[in-house]
Short mmCIF file of C-alpha atoms in Angstrom, two decimals:
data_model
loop_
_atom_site.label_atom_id
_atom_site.label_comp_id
_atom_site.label_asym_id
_atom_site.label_seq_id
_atom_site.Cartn_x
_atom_site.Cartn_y
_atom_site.Cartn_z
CA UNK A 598 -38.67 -11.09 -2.94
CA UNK A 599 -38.40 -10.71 0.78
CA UNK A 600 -40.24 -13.47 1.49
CA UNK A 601 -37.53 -14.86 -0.33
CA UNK A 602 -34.93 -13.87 1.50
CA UNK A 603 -36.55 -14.40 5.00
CA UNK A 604 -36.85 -18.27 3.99
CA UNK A 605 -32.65 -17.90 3.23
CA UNK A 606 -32.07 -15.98 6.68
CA UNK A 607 -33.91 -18.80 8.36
CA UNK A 608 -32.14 -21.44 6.15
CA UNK A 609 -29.32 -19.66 7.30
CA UNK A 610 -30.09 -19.41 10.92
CA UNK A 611 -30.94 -22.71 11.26
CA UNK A 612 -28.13 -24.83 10.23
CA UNK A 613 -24.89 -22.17 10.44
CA UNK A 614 -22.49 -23.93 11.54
CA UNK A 615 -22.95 -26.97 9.76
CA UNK A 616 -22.98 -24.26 6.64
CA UNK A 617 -19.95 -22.54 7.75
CA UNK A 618 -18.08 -26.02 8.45
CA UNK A 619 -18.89 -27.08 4.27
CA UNK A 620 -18.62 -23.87 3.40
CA UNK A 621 -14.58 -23.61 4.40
CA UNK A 622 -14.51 -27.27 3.64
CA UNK A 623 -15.34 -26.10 -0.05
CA UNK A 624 -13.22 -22.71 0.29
CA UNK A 625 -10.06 -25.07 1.59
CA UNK A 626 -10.55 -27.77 -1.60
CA UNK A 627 -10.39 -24.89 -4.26
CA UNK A 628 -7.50 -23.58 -2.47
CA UNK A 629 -8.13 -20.31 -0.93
CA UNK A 630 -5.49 -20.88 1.48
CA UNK A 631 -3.06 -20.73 -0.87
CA UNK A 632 -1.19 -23.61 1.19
CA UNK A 633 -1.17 -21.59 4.32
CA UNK A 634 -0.70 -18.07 3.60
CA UNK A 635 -3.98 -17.38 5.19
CA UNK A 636 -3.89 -19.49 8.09
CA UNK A 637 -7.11 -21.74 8.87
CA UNK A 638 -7.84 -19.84 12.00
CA UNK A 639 -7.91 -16.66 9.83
CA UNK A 640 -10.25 -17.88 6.85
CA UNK A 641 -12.67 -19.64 9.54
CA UNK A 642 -12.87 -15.86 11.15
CA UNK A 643 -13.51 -14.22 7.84
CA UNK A 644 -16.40 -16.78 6.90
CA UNK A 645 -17.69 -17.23 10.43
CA UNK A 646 -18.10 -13.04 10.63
CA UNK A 647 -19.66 -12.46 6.98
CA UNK A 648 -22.00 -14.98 7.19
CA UNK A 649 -23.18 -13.60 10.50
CA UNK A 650 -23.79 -9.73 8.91
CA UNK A 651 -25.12 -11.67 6.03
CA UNK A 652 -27.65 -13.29 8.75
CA UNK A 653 -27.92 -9.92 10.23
CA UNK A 654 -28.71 -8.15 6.87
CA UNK A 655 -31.50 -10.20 5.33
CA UNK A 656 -32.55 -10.33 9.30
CA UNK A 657 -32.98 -6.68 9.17
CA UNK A 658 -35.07 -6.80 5.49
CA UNK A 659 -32.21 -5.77 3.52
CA UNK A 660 -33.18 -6.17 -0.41
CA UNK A 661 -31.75 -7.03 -3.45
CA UNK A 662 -29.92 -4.04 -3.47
CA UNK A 663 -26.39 -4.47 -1.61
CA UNK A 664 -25.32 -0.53 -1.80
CA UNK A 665 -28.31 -0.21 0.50
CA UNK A 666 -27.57 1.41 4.28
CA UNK A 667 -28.67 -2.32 5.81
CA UNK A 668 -25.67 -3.99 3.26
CA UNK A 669 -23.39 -1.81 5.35
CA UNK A 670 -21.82 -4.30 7.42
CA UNK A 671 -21.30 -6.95 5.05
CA UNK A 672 -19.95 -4.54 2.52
CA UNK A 673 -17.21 -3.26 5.23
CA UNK A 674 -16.46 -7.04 6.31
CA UNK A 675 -16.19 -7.91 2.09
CA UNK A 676 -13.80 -4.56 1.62
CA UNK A 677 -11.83 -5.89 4.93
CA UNK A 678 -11.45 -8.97 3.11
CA UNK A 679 -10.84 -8.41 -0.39
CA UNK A 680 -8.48 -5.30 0.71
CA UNK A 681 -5.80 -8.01 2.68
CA UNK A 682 -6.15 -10.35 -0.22
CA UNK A 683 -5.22 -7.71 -2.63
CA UNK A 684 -2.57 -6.52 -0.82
CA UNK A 685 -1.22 -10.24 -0.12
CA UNK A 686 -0.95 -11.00 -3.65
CA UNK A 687 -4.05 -12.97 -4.14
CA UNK A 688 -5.55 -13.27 -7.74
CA UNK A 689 -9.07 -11.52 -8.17
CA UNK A 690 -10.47 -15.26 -9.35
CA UNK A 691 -8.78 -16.23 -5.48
CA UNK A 692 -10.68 -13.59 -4.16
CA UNK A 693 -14.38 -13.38 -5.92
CA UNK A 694 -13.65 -17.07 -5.13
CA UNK A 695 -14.39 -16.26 -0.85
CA UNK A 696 -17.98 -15.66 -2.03
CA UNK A 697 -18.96 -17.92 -5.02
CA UNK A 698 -17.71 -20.54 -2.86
CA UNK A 699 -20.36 -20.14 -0.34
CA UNK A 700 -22.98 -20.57 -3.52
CA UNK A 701 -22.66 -24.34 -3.50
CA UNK A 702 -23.33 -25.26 0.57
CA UNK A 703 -25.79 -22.57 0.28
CA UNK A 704 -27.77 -24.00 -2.70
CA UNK A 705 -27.97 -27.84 -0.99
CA UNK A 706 -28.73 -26.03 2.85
CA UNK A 707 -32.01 -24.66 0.62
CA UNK A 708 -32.56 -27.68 -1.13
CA UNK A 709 -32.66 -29.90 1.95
CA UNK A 710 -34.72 -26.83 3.97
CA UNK A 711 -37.21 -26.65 1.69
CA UNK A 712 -37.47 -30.20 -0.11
CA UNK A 713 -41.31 -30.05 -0.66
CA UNK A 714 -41.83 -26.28 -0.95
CA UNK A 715 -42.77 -24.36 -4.34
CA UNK A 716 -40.84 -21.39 -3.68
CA UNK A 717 -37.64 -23.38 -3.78
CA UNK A 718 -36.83 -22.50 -7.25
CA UNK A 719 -37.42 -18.82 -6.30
CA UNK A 720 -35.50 -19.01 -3.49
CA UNK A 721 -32.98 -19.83 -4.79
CA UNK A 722 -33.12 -17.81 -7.97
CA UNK A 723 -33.02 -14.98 -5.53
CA UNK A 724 -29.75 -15.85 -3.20
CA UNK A 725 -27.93 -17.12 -6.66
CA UNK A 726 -28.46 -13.40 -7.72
CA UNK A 727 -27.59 -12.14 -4.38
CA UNK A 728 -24.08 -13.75 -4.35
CA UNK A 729 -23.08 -13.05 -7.33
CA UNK A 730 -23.33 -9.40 -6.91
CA UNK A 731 -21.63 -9.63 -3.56
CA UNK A 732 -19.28 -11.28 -5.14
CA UNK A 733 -18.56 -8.73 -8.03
CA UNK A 734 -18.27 -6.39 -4.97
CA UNK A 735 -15.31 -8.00 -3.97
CA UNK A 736 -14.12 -8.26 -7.12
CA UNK A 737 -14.77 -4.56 -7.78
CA UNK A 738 -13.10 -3.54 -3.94
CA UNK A 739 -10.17 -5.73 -4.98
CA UNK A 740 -9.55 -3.88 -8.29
CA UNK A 741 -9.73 -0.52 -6.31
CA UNK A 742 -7.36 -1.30 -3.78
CA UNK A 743 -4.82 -2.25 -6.37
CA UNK A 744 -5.47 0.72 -8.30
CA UNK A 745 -4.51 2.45 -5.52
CA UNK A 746 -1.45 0.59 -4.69
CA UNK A 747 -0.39 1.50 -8.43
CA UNK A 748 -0.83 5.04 -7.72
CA UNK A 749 1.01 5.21 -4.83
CA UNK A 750 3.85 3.69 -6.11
CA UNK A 751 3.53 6.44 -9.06
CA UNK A 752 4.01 9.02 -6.53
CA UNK A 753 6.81 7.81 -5.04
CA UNK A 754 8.43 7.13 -7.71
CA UNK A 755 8.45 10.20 -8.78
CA UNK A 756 9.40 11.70 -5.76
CA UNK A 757 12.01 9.77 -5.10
CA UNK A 758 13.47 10.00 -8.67
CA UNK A 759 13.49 13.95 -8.51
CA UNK A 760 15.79 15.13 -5.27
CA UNK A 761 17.28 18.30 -6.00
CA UNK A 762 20.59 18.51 -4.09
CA UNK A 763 22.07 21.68 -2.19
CA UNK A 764 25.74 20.54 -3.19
CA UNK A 765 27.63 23.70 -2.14
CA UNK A 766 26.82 27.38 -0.91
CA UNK A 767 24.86 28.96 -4.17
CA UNK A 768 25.46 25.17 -5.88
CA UNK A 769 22.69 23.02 -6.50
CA UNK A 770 22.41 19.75 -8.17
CA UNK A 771 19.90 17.64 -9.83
CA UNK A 772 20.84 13.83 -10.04
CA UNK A 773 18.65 12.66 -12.81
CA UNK A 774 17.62 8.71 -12.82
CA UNK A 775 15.53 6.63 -15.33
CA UNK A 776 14.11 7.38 -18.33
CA UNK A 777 12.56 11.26 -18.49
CA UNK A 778 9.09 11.73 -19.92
CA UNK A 779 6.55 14.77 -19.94
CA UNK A 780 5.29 14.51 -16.89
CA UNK A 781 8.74 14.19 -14.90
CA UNK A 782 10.83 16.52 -16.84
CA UNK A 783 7.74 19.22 -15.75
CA UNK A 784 8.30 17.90 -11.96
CA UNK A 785 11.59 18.08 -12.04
CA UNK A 786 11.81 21.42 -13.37
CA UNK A 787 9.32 22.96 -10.89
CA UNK A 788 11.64 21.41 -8.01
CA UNK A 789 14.61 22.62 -9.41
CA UNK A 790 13.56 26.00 -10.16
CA UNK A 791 11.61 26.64 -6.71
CA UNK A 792 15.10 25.41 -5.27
CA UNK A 793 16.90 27.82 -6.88
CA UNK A 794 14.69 30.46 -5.61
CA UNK A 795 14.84 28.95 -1.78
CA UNK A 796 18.36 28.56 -2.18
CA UNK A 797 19.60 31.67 -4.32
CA UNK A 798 21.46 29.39 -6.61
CA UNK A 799 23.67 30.36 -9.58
CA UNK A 800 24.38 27.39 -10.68
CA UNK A 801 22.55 24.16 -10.99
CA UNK A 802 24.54 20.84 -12.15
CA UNK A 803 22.28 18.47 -14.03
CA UNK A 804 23.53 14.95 -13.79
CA UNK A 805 22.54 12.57 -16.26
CA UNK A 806 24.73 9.52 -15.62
CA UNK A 807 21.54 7.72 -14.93
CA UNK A 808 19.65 8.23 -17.48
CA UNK A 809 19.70 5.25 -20.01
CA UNK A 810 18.78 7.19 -23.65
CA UNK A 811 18.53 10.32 -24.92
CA UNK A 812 16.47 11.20 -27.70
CA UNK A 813 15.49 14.18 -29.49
CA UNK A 814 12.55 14.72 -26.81
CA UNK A 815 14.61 14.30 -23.70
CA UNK A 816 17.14 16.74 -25.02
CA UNK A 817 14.52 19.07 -25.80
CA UNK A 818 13.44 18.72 -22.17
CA UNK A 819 16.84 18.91 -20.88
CA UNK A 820 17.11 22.45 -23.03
CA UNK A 821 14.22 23.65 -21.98
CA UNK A 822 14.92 23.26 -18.08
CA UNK A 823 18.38 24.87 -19.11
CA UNK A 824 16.61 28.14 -20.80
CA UNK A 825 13.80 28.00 -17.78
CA UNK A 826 16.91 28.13 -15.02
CA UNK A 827 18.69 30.32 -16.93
CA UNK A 828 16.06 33.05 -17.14
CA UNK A 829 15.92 33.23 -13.20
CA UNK A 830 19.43 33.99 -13.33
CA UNK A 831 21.06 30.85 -12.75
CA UNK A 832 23.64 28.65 -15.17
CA UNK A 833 22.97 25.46 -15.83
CA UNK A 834 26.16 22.46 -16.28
CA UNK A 835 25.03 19.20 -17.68
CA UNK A 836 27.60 16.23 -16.16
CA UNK A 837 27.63 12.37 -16.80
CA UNK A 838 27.20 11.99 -20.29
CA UNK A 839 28.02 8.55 -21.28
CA UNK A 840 30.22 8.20 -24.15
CA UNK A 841 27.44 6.31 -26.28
CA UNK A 842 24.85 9.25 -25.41
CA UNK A 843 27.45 11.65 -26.43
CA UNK A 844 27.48 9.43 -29.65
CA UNK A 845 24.06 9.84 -29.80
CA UNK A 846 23.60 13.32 -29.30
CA UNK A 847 25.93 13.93 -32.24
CA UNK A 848 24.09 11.63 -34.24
CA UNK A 849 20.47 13.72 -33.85
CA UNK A 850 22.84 16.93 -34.56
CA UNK A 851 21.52 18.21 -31.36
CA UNK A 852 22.97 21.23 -29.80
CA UNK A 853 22.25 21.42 -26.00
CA UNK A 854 23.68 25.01 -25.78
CA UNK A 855 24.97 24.18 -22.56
CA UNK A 856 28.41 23.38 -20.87
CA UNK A 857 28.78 20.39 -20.05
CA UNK A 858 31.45 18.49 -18.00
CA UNK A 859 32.23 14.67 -18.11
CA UNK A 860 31.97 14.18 -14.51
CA UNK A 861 30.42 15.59 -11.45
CA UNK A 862 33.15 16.50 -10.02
CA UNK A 863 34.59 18.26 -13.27
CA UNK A 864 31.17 20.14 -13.10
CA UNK A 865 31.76 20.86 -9.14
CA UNK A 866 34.88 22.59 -9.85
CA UNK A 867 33.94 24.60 -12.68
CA UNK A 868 30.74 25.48 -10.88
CA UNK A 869 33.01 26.33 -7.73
CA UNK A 870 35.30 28.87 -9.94
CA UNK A 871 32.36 30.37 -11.57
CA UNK A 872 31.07 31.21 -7.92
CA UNK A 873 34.33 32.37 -6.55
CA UNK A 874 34.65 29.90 -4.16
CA UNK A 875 37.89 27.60 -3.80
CA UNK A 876 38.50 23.96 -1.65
CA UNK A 877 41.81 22.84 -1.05
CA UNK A 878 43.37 20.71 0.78
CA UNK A 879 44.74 22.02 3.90
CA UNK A 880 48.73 21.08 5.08
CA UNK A 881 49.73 17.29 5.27
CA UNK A 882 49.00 16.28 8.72
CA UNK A 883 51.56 14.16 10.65
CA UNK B 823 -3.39 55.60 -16.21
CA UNK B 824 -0.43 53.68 -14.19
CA UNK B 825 2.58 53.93 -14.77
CA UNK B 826 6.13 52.26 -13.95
CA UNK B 827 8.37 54.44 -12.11
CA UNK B 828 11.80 54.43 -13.53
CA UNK B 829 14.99 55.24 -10.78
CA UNK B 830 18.50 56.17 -11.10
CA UNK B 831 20.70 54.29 -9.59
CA UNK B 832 24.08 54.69 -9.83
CA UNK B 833 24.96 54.53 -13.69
CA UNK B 834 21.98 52.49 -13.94
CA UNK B 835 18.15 52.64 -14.04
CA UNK B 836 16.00 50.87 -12.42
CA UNK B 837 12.91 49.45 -13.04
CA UNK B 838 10.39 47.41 -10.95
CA UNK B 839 7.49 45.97 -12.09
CA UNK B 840 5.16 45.45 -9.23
CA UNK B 841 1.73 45.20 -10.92
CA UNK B 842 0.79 42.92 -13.63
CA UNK B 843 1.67 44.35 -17.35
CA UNK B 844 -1.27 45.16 -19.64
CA UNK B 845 0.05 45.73 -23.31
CA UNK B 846 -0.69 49.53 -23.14
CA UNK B 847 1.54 49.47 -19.60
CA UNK B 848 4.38 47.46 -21.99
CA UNK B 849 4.30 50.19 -24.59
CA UNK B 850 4.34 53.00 -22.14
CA UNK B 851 7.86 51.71 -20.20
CA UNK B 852 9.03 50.81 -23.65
CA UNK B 853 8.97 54.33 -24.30
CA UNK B 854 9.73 56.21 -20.89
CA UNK B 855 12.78 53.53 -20.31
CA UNK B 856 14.34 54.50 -24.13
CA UNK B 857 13.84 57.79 -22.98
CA UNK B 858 15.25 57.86 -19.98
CA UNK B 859 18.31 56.21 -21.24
CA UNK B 860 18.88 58.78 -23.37
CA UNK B 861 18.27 61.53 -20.80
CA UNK B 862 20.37 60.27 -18.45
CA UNK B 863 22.95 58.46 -20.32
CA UNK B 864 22.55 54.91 -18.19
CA UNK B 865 24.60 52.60 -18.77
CA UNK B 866 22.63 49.37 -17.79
CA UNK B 867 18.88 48.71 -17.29
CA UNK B 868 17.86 46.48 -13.88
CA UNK B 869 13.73 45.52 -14.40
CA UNK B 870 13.01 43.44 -11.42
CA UNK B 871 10.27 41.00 -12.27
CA UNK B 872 9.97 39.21 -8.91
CA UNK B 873 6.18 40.82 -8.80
CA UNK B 874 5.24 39.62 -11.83
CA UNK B 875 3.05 36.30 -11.75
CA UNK B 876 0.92 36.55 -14.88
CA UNK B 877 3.27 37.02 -18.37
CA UNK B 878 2.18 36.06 -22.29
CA UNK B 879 4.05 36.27 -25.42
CA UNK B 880 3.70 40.05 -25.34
CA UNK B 881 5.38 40.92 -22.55
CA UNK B 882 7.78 38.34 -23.80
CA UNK B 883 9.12 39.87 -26.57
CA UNK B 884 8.53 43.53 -24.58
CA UNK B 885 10.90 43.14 -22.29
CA UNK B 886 13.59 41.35 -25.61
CA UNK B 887 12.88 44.78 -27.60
CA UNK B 888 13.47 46.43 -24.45
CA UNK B 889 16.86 44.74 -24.21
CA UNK B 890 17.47 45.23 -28.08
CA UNK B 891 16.47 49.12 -27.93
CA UNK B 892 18.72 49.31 -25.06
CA UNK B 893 21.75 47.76 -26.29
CA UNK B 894 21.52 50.02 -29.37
CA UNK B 895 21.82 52.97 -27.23
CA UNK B 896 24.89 51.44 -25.12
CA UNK B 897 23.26 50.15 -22.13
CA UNK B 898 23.10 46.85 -21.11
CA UNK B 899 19.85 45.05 -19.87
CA UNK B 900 19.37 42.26 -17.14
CA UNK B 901 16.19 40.98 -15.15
CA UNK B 902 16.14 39.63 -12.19
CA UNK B 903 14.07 38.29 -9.79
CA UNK B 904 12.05 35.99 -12.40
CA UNK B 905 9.53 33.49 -10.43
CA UNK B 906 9.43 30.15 -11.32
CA UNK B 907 6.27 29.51 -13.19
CA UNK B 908 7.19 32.68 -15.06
CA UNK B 909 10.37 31.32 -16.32
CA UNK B 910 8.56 27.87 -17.38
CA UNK B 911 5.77 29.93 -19.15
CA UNK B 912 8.48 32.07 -21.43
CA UNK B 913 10.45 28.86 -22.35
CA UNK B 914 7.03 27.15 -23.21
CA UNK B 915 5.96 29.95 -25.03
CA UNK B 916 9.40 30.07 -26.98
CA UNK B 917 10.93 33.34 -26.11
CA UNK B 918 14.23 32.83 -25.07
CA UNK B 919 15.19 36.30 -24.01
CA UNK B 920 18.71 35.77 -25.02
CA UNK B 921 20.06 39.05 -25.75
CA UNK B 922 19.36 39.58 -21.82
CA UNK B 923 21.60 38.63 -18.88
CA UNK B 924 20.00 37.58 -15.87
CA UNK B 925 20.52 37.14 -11.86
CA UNK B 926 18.46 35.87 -9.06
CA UNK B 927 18.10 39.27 -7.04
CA UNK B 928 18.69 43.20 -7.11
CA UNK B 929 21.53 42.76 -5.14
CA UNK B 930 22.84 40.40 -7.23
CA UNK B 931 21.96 41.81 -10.87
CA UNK B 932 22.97 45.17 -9.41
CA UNK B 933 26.57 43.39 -8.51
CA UNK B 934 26.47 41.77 -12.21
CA UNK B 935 25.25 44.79 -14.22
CA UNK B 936 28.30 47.20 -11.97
CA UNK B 937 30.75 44.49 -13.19
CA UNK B 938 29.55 44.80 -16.98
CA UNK B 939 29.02 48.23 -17.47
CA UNK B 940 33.09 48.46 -15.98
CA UNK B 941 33.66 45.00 -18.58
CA UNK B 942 32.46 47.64 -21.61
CA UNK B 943 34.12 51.03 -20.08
CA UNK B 944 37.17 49.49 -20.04
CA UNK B 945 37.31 47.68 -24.10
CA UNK B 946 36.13 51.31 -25.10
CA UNK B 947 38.85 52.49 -23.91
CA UNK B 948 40.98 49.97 -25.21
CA UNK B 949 39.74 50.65 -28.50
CA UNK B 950 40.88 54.35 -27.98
CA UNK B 951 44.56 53.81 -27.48
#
């Protein structure tokens, strides 16, 4: 096989630009610019740099096998790649597209190189086999990166949707948004409960004006934050239930052992008197 | 074999837990604390848990019979000091504890239990008039 390869690298070496010119030419025609998103200048870097550690690589008597130490480069200028595309929005078929693209020039650079030679066929049996798995690499570093967009946007998601609010002195609440599962109701009550120990609460308001249903499972949740808060010695006040999840709640003939208050603010100032604290409004002024 | 100290405090006793509970342990201040109320005629029980990490269903339902044993012989019971992954263990395990009152710290439960021992003084001697 190497001998292979060394008759690609000199292929390569030979004619590059002229390679790299039909090689964008073909890139441009099946629309990997996505009419100017990448710019030209951008997409002529990105070819003109891989197909120079591709050079480099078979140069150096890398093998078939691209997770090899001499693959290094290349790999790292395909991740570069296929990470930005990824991130820009770019379909994988857009992306595996940067090197299956470079099959076609390839193939007729070979073809014309070594018109009278036996070992054509091999040849280019062996580069065929070559891009394609570089290409599945990019396909493969694509799917990664936007794995790990998805699970970043987990995590902040639920961070974001579980603030737990020092509303007074000894007051706490816990605005709760979207629809509560498992794994949030859990989160949330680990934040709420740590809070009450960091902030000596004895009362914790649960809001659940944003929360669009509630079934037999949320309420079970909900009840078992309430026992859970409850047990470290603070009271627990649900506020915000909608008239249509009150209607609901009735309907499942649920019992959420638990006062509850229509609003926030009802739940502030019952939470307030239970506390022995008092606002008021101080003398008209002017 | 260890044992829990139990302490007087005002018309209370008071009870800290401050190494993790085998089931003989359980039995044991089961035991010494129904004793004690009786010997000293407490009022109200204070067991601080805030040292407590590791619980099961045992000490669960220890610390309710606790609370039911003690309310039988007029004294009422409250824990404090629970930890967090404590309190989410109990209510995952089911046990409720709802016979008990409960407050965040000493100082607090101490303030609570003062304030409910007075609560039940004062209807008994309502009842006497």
């Amino acid at each position: 096989m190497p001998a292979n390869f060394d008759a690609l690298a000199s292929a390569i070496e030979q004619s590059e630009k002229d390679l790299l010119r039909r090689w964008i030419a073909a890139l441009t025609a099946a629309g990997a610019t996505r009419s100017g998103q990448t710019s030209d200048k951008d997409l002529k870097d990105a070819c003109g740099r891989f197909l120079n550690e591709l050079r480099n690589a078979i140069k150096n008597g890398a093998g078939e096998d691209i997770s090899s130490e001499q693959w290094q480069n290349a790999r790292e200028v395909l991740e570069e790649i296929s990470t930005a595309r990824a991130l820009r929005g770019y379909s994988p078929v857009e992306t595996a597209l940067f090197v299956f693209s470079l099959k076609e020039p390839l193939f007729d650079l070979l073809r014309q190189t070594l018109a009278r030679e036996e070992r054509l066929a091999d040849v280019l049996v062996a580069s065929g086999g070559l891009l394609d798995r570089l290409g599945l690499f990019t396909t493969e570093v694509y799917q990664k990166s936007r794995e790990e967009v998805i699970k970043r946007q987990q995590d902040e998601l639920l961070e974001l949707s579980t603030p737990v609010i020092q509303l007074w002195d000894k007051i706490l609440a816990l605005p709760l948004i979207g629809t509560l599962d498992s794994a949030r109701t859990q989160t949330v009550m680990e934040n709420l409960l740590q809070m009450i120990v960091d902030a000596e609460a004895e009362i914790a308001i649960i809001d659940i004006t944003g929360v669009p249903a509630v079934d037999t499972l949320v309420a079970q949740h909900l009840i078992k934050t309430v026992a859970a808060a409850r047990l470290m010695g603070a009271d627990c006040i649900i506020s915000g239930i909608r008239p249509q999840i009150a209607q609901t709640i009735v309907h499942l003939g649920l019992d959420l052992q638990v006062v509850s208050k229509a609003t926030m603010a009802d739940a502030l100032s019952l939470a307030l008197k239970k506390t022995g604290q008092k606002v008021e409004r101080i003398a008209a002024r002017g | 074999m260890d044992k829990i100290p139990i302490l007087k405090v005002g018309k209370c006793l008071l009870v800290t837990i401050h190494i993790d509970m085998h089931d003989r342990l359980a039995m044991a201040l089961q035991d010494d604390l129904t004793n004690a109320i009786v010997s000293t005629r407490a009022k109200g029980v204070l067991i601080d848990v805030s040292a407590l990490e590791i619980v099961d269903s045992f000490i669960g339902r220890m610390l309710s019979n606790i609370a039911s044993a003690s309310r039988v012989l007029d004294a009422v019971t409250i824990v404090v000091g629970m930890r967090p992954h404590v309190a989410i263990t109990l209510v995952e395990l089911g046990v409720q504890l709802s016979g008990i009152q409960t407050a965040r710290n000493v100082d607090k439960g101490l303030e609570t239990i003062n304030r409910l021992i007075e609560q039940s003084e004062s209807t008994d001697a309502d009842g006497d008039d």
